[in-house]
Tab-separated table of C-alpha atoms and ligand atoms in Angstrom:
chain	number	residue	atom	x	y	z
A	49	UNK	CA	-3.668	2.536	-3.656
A	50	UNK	CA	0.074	2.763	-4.545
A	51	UNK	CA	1.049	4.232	-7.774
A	52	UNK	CA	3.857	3.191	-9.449
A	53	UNK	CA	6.984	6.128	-9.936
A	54	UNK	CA	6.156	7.049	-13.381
A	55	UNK	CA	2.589	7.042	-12.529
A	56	UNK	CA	3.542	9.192	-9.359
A	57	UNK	CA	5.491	11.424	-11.616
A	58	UNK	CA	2.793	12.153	-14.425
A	59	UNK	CA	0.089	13.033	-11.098
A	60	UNK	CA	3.092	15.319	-10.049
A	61	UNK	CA	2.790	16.960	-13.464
A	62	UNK	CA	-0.649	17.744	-13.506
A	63	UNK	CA	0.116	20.283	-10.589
A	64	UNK	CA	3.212	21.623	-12.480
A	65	UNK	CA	5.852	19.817	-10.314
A	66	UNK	CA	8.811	19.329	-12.413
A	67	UNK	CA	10.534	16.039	-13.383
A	68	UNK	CA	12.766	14.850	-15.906
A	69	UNK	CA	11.419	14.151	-19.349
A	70	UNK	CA	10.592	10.085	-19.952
A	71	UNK	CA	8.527	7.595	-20.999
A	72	UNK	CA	7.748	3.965	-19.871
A	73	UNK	CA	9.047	0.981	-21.642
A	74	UNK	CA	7.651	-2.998	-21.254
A	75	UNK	CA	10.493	-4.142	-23.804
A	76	UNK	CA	13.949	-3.578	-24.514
A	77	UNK	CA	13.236	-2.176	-27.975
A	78	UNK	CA	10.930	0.751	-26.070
A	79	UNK	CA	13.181	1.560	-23.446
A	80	UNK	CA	15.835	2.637	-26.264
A	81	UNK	CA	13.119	4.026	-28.122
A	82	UNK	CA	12.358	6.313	-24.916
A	83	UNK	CA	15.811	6.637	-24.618
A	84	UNK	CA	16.674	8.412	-27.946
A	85	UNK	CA	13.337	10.612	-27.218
A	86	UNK	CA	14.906	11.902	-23.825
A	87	UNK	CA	18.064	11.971	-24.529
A	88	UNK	CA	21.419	10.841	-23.660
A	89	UNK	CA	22.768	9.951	-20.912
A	90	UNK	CA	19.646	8.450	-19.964
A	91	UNK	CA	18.283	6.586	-16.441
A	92	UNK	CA	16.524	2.926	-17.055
A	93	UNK	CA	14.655	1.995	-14.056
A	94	UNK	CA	12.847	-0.830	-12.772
A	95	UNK	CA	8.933	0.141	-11.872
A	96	UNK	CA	7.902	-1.946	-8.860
A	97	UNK	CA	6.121	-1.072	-5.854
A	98	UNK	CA	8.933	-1.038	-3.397
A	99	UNK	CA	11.632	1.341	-2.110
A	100	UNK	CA	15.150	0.816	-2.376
A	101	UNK	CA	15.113	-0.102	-6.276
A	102	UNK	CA	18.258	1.723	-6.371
A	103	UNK	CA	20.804	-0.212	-4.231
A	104	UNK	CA	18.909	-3.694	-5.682
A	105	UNK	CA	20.368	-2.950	-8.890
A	106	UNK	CA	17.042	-1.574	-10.647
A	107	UNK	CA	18.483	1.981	-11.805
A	108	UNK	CA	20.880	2.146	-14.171
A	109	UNK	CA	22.790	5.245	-15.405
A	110	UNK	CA	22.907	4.664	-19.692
A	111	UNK	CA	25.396	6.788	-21.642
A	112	UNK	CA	23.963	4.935	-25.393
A	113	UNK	CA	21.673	3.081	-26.759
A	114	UNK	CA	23.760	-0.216	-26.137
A	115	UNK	CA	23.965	0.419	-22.510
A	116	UNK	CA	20.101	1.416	-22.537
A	117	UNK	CA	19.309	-2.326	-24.324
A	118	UNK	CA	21.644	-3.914	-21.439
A	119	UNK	CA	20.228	-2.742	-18.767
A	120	UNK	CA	16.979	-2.973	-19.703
A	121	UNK	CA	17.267	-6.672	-20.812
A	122	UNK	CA	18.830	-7.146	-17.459
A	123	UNK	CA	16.406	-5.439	-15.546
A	124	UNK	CA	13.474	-6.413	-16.737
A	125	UNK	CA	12.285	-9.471	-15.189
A	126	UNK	CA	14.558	-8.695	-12.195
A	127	UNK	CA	12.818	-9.885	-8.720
A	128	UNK	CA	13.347	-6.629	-6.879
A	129	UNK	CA	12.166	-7.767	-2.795
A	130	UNK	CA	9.464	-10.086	-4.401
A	131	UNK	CA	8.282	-7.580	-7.008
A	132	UNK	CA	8.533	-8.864	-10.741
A	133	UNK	CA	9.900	-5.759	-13.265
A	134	UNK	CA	7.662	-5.826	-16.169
A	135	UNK	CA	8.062	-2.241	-17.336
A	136	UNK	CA	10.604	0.601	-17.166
A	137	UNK	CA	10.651	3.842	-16.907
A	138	UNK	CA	13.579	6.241	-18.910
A	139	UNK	CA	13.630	9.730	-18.225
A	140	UNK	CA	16.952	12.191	-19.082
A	141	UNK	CA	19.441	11.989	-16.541
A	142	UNK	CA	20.131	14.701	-13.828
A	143	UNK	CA	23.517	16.449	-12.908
A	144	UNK	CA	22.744	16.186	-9.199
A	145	UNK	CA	24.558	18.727	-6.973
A	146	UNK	CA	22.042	17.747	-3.342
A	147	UNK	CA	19.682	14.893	-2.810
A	148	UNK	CA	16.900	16.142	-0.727
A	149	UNK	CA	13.691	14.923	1.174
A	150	UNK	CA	10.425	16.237	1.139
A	151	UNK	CA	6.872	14.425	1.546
A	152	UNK	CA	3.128	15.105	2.792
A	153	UNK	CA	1.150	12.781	4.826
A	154	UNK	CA	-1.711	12.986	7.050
A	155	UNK	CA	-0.727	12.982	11.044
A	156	UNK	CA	-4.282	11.620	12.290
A	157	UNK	CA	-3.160	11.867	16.105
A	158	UNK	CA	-1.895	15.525	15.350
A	159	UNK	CA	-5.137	16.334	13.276
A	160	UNK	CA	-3.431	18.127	10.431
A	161	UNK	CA	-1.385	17.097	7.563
A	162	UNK	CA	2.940	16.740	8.368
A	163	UNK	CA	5.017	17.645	6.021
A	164	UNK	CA	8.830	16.434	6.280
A	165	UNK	CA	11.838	18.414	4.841
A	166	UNK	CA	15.184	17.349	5.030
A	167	UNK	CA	18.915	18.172	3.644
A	168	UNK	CA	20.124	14.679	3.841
A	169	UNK	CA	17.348	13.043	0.982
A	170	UNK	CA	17.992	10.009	-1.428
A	171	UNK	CA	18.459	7.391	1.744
A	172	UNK	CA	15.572	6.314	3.590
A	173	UNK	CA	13.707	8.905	5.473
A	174	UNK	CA	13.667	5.746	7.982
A	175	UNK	CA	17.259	5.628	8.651
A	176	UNK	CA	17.105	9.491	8.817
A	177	UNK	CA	14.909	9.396	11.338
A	178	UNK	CA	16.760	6.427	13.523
A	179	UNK	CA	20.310	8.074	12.872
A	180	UNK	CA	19.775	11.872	12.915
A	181	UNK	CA	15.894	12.925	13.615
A	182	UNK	CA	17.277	16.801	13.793
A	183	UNK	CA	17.856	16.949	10.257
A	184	UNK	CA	14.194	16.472	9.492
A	185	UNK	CA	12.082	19.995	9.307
A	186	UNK	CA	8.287	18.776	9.986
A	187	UNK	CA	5.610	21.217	9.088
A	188	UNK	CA	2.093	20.661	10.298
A	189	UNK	CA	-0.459	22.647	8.521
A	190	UNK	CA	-4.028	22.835	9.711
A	191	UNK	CA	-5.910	21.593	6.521
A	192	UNK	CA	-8.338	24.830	6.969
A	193	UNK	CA	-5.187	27.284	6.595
A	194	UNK	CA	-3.519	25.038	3.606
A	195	UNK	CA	0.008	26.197	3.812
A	196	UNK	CA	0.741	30.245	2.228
A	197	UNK	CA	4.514	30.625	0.522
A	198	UNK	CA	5.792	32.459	3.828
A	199	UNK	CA	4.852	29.649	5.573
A	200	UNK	CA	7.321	27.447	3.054
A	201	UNK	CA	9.743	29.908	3.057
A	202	UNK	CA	10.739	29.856	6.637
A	203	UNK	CA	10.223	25.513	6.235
A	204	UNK	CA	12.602	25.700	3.856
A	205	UNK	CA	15.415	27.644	5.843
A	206	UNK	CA	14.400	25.320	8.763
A	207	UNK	CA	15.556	22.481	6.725
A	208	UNK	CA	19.032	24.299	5.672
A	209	UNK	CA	19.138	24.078	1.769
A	210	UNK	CA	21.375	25.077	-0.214
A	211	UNK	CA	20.357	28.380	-0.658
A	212	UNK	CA	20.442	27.958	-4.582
A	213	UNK	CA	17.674	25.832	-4.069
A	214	UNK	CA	15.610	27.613	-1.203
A	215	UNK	CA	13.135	29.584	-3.537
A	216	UNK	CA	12.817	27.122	-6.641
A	217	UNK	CA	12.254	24.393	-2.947
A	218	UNK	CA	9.532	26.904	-1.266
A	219	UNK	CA	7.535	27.268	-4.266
A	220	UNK	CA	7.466	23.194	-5.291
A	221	UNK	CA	6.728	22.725	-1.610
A	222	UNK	CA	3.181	24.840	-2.181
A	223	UNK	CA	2.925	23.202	-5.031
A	224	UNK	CA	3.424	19.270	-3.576
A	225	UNK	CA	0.782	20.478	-0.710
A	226	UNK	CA	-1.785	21.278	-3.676
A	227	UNK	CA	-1.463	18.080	-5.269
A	228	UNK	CA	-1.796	16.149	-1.946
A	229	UNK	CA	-4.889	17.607	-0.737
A	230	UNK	CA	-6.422	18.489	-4.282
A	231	UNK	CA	-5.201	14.872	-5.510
A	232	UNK	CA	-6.773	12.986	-2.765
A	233	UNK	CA	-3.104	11.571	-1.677
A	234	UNK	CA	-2.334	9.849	1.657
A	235	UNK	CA	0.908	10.340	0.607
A	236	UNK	CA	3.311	12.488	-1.335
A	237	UNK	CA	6.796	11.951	-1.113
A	238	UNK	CA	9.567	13.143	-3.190
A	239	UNK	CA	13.018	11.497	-2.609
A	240	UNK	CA	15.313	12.588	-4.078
A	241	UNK	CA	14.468	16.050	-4.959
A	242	UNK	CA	17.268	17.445	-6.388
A	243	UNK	CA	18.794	20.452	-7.404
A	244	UNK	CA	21.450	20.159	-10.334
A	245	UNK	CA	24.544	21.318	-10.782
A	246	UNK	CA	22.148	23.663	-13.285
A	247	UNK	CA	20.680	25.140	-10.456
A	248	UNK	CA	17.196	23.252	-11.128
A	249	UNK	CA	15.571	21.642	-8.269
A	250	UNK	CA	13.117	19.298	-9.047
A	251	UNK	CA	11.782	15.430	-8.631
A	252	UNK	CA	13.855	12.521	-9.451
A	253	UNK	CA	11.418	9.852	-7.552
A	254	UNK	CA	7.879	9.966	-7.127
A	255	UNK	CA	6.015	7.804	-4.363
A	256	UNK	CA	2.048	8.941	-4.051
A	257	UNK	CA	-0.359	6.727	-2.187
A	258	UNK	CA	-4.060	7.752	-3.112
A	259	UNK	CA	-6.776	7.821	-0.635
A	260	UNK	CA	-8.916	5.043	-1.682
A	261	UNK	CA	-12.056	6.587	0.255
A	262	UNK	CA	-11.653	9.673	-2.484
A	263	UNK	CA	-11.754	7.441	-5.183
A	264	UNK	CA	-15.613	8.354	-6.070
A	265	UNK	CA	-14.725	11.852	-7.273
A	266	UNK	CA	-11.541	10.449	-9.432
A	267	UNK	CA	-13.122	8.621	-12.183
A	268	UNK	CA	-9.548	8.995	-13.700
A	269	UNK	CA	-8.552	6.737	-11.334
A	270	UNK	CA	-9.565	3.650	-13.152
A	271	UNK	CA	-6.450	3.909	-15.101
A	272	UNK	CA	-4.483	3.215	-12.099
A	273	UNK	CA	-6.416	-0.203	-10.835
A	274	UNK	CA	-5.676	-1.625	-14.150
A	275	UNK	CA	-2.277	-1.365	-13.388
A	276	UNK	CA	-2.442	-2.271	-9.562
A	277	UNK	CA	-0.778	-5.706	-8.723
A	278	UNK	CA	-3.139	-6.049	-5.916
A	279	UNK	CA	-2.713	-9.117	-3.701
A	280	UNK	CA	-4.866	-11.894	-5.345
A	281	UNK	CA	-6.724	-12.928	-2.562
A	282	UNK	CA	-7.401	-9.283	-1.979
A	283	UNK	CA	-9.048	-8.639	-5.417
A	284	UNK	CA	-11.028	-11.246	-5.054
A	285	UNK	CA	-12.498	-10.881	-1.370
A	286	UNK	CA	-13.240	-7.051	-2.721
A	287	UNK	CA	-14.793	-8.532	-6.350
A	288	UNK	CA	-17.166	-10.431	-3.015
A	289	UNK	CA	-17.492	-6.940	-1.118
A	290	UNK	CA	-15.722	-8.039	1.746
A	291	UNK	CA	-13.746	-6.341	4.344
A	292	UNK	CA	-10.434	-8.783	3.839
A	293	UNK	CA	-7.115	-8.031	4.563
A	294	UNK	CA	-4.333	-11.186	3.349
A	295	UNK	CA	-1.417	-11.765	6.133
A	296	UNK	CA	1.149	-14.008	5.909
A	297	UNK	CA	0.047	-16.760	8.544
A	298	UNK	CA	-1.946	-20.008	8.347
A	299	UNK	CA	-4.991	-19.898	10.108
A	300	UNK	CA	-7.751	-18.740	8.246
A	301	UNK	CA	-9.561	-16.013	10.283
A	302	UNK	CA	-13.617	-15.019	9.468
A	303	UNK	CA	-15.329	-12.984	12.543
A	304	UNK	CA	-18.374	-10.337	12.749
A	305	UNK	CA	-17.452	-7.034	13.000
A	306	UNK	CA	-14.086	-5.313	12.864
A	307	UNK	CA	-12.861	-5.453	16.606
A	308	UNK	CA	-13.871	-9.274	16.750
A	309	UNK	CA	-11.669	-10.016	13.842
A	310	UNK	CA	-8.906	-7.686	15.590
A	311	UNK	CA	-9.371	-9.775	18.680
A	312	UNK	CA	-9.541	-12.711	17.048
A	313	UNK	CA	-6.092	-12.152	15.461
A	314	UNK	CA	-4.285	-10.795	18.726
A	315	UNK	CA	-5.950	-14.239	20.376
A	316	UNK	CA	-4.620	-16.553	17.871
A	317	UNK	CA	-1.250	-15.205	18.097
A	318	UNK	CA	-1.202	-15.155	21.967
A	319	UNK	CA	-1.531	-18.802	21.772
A	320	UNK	CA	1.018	-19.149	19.177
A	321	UNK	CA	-0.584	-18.685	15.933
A	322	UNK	CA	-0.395	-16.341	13.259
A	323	UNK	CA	-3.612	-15.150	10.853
A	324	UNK	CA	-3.657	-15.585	7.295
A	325	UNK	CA	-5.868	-12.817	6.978
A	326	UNK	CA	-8.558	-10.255	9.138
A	327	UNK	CA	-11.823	-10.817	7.539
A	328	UNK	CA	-14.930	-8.919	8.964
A	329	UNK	CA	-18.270	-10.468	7.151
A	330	UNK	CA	-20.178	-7.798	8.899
A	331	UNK	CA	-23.508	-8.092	10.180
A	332	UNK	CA	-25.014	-9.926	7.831
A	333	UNK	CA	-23.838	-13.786	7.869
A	334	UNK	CA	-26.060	-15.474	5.661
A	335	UNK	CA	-25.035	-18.287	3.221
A	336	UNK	CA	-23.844	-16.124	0.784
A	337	UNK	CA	-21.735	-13.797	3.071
A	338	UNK	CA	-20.322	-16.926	4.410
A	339	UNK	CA	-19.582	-19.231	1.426
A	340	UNK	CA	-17.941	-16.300	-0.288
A	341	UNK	CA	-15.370	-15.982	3.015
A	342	UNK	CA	-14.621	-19.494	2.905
A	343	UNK	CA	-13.956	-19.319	-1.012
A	344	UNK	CA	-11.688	-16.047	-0.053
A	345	UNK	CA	-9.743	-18.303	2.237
A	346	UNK	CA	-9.936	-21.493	0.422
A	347	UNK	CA	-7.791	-20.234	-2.055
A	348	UNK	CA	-4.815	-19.189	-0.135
A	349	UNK	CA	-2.761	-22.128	0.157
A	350	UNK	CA	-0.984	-20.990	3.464
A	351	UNK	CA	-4.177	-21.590	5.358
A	352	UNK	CA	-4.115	-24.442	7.399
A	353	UNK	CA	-7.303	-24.198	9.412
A	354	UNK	CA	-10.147	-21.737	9.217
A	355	UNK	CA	-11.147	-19.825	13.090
A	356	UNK	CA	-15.130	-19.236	12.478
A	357	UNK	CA	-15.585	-16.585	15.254
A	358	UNK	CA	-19.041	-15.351	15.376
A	359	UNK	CA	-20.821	-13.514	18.137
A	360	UNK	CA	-23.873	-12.688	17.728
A	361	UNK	CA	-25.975	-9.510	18.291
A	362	UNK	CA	-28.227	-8.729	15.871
A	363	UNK	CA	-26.919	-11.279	13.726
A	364	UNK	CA	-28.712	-13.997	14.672
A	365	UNK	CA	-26.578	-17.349	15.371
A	366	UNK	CA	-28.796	-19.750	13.865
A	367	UNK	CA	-28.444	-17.902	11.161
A	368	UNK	CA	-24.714	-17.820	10.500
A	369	UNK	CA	-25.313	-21.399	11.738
A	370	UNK	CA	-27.465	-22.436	8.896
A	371	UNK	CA	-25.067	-19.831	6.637
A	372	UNK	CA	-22.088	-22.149	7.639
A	373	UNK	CA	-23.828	-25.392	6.435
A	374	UNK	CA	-24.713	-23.961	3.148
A	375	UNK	CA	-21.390	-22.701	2.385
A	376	UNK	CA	-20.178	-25.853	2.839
A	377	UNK	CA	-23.124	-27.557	0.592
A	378	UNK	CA	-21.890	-25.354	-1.969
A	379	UNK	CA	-17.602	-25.107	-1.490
A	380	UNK	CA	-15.352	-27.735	-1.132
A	381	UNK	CA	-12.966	-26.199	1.465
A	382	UNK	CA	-9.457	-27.795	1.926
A	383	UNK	CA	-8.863	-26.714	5.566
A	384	UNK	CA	-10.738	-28.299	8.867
A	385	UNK	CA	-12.858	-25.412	10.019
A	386	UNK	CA	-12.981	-24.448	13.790
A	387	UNK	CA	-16.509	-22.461	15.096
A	388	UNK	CA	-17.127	-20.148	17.585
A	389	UNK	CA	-20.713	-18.927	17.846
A	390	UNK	CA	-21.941	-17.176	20.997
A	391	UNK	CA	-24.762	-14.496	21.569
A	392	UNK	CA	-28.122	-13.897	20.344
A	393	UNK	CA	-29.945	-17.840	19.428
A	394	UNK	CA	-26.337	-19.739	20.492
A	395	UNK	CA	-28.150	-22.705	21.493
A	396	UNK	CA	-30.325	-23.038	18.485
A	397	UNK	CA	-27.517	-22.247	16.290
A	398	UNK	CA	-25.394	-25.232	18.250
A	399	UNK	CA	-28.239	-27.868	17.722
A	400	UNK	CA	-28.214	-26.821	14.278
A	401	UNK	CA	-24.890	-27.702	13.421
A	402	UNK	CA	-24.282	-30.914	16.249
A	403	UNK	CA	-25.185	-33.314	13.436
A	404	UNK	CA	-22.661	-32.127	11.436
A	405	UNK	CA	-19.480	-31.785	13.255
A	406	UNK	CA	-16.607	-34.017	12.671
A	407	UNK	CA	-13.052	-33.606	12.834
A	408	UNK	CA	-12.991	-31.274	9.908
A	409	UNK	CA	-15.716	-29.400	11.204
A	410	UNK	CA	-15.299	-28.416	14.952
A	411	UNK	CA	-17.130	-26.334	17.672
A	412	UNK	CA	-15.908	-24.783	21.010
A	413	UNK	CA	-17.499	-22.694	23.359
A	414	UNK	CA	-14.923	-20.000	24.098
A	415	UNK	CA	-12.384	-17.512	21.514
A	416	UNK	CA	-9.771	-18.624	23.346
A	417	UNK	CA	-10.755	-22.581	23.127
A	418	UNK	CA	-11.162	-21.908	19.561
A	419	UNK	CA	-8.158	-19.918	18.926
A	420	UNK	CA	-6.267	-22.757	20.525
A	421	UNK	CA	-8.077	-25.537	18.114
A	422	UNK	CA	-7.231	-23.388	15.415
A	423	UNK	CA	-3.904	-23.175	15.973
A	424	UNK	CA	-3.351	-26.656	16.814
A	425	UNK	CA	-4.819	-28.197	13.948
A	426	UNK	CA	-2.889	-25.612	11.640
A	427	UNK	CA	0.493	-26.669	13.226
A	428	UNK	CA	-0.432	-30.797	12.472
B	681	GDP	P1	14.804	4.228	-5.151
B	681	GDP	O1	16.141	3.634	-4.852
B	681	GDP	O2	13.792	3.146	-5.402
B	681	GDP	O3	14.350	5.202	-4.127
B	681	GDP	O4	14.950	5.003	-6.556
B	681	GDP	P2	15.302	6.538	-6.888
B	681	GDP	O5	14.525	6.939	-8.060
B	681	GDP	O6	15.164	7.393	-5.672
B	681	GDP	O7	16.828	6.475	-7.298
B	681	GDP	C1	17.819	6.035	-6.409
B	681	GDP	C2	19.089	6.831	-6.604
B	681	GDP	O8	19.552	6.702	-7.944
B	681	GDP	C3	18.921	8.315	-6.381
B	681	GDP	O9	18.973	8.665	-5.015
B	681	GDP	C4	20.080	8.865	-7.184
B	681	GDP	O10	21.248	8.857	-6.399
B	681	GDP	C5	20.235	7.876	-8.324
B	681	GDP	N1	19.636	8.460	-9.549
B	681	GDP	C6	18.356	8.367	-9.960
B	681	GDP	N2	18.156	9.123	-11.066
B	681	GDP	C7	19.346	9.723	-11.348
B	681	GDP	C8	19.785	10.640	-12.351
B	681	GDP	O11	19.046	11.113	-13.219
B	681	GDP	N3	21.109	11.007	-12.312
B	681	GDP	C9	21.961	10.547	-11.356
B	681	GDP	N4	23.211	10.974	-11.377
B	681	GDP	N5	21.578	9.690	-10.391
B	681	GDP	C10	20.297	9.282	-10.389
B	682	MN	MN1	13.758	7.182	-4.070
């Protein structure tokens, strides 16, 4: 789960990473409220769930309380790369004397956790990266060590601060390490971190992704989901407890097991298609598995067709068969439905359903005769 900046911010200060004093605003009355608490000049920005908020015109530098109530009447309700802005958060503006970079995140191929340092923050670590990769320190620590202040030391020289900022850096470096592996974080990143023309460094942007797997041992997590502007179809294939994942295609994908539905999707695009979603029902493909899929993928308007791709092991195919047919008793599904069904009882799970096909209901025998049915009826 993403959190939001000033969401990011407040898990930074639980660890004692410092940030500018604020508080969030969902009106233009609150944001100069916050304003006049912080102090002037003051920073509105737009809280959305995407980078770049800065060049799309969602921070805004505010010397008074008239310039607060501008920009956040014009902000608010901005469309910042799709994201709506329905609240704002206004901290105390910084003096900023270097824009740095500096982020934790888990390297699975290395096996340890990478942390990235670099000089040239505030632009895209991205473009960094393309444009000049050697101003990027990486650290990897070995999560059994954790990472000791010598270590951070010599990181920070490695990434050429100022050396103003070098010990203040080290330090919030330990620090940023504690709060991603003690804060369950697949990602900490800090961009800018600044030091002022005070000599302070500290966070002026906070981007923390949480480990969703850890969420069992934060019950002060539940804040965040309230707040979480999940994708709809998302919410409501996990409300289902299903494995669902939306895309942005239009065939409708349901298979058994993860690496089927992976298949499935690389299939349907080899013949031209594109997946409006991986859906993995599992072993288990009764009636109830089943009709809540299709109602998952009934309610995405992008789908065109539905690719039913079910092979089966110790699923039984009579089963999904008869699983299919019920759904359908029970949910009126827009899209004409293609199925797959091979393995374990394919033949009685055919017979089953030969009465019932029709053109909005369709069987073939192969993934790839089935992919290319799906992907022909979703182009009509
Ligand atoms: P992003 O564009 O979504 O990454 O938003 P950021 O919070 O990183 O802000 C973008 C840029 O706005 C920063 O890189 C700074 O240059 C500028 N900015 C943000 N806060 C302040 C501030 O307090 N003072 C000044 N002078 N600039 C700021
Ligand atoms: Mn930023």
């Amino acid at each position: 789960m993403d959190l939001f900046e000033y969401q990011g911010k407040q898990y930074f200060a639980r660890w004692g990473i410092p940030t500018s004093p604020g508080g969030v605003a969902d009106t233009v009355d609150e944001a100069v409220t916050q304003a006049e608490a912080a102090g002037y000049p003051v920073v509105v920005k737009a809280q959305v769930k995407v980078g770049g908020r800065g060049k799309a015109g969602g921070i805004k530098l505010a010397a008074d309380a008239g310039a607060v109530a501008k920009y956040a009447d014009d902000i608010l309700g901005m469309d910042i790369k799709g994201h709506i802005v329905r609240r704002l958060w206004v901290e105390h503006a910084s003096d900023i004397a270097e824009e740095y970079y500096a982020s934790f995140t888990l390297d699975r191929a290395a096996k340890k956790h990478l942390g990235m340092l670099s000089a040239e923050g505030g632009v895209e670590i991205e473009e960094v990266a393309a444009t000049n990769p050697q101003a990027i320190a990486r650290l990897y620590v070995d999560p059994v060590d954790g990472l000791d202040p010598e270590t951070a030391r010599m990181w920070v020289d490695a990434a050429n601060l100022d050396p103003d900022a070098r010990a203040q850096a080290a330090e919030l470096m330990v620090t940023l390490y504690r709060c991603y592996v003690e804060g369950d974080c697949d990602l900490a990143e800090i961009n800018p971190l600044i030091l002022t023309t005070e000599g302070r460094v500290h966070a002026l942007d906070a981007k923390v992704t949480l480990d969703d797997s850890a969420a069992y041992r934060h019950p002060e997590w539940e804040e965040y989901a309230a707040t979480d502007t999940e994708d709809p179809r998302e919410q409501m294939a996990k409300e289902r407890g299903l494995q669902y994942i939306g895309l942005s295609g239009s065939v409708g994908i349901i298979a058994n097991g993860a690496g089927l539905a992976m298949s499935t999707l690389d299939v349907v695009t080899q013949v031209g298609g594109s997946a409006a979603n991986f859906l993995d029902i599992g072993g288990g493909a009764n009636a109830d598995v089943m009709a809540a899929a299709l109602e998952v993928i009934n309610s995405d308007p992008a789908v065109k067709s539905i690719f039913v791709n079910i092979f089966g092991g110790i699923t039984r195919v009579d089963e999904v068969a008869q699983g299919v047919l019920d759904a359908l008793g029970r949910v009126d599904i827009a899209a004409p439905i293609v199925l797959r069904l091979d393995g374990t009882n394919a033949e009685a799970g055919r017979q089953i359903l030969a009465p019932h096909l029709s053109d909005r209901l369709v069987a073939e025998p192969t993934m790839l005769d089935g992919a290319r049915r799906a992907v022909a009826l979703a182009a009509r």
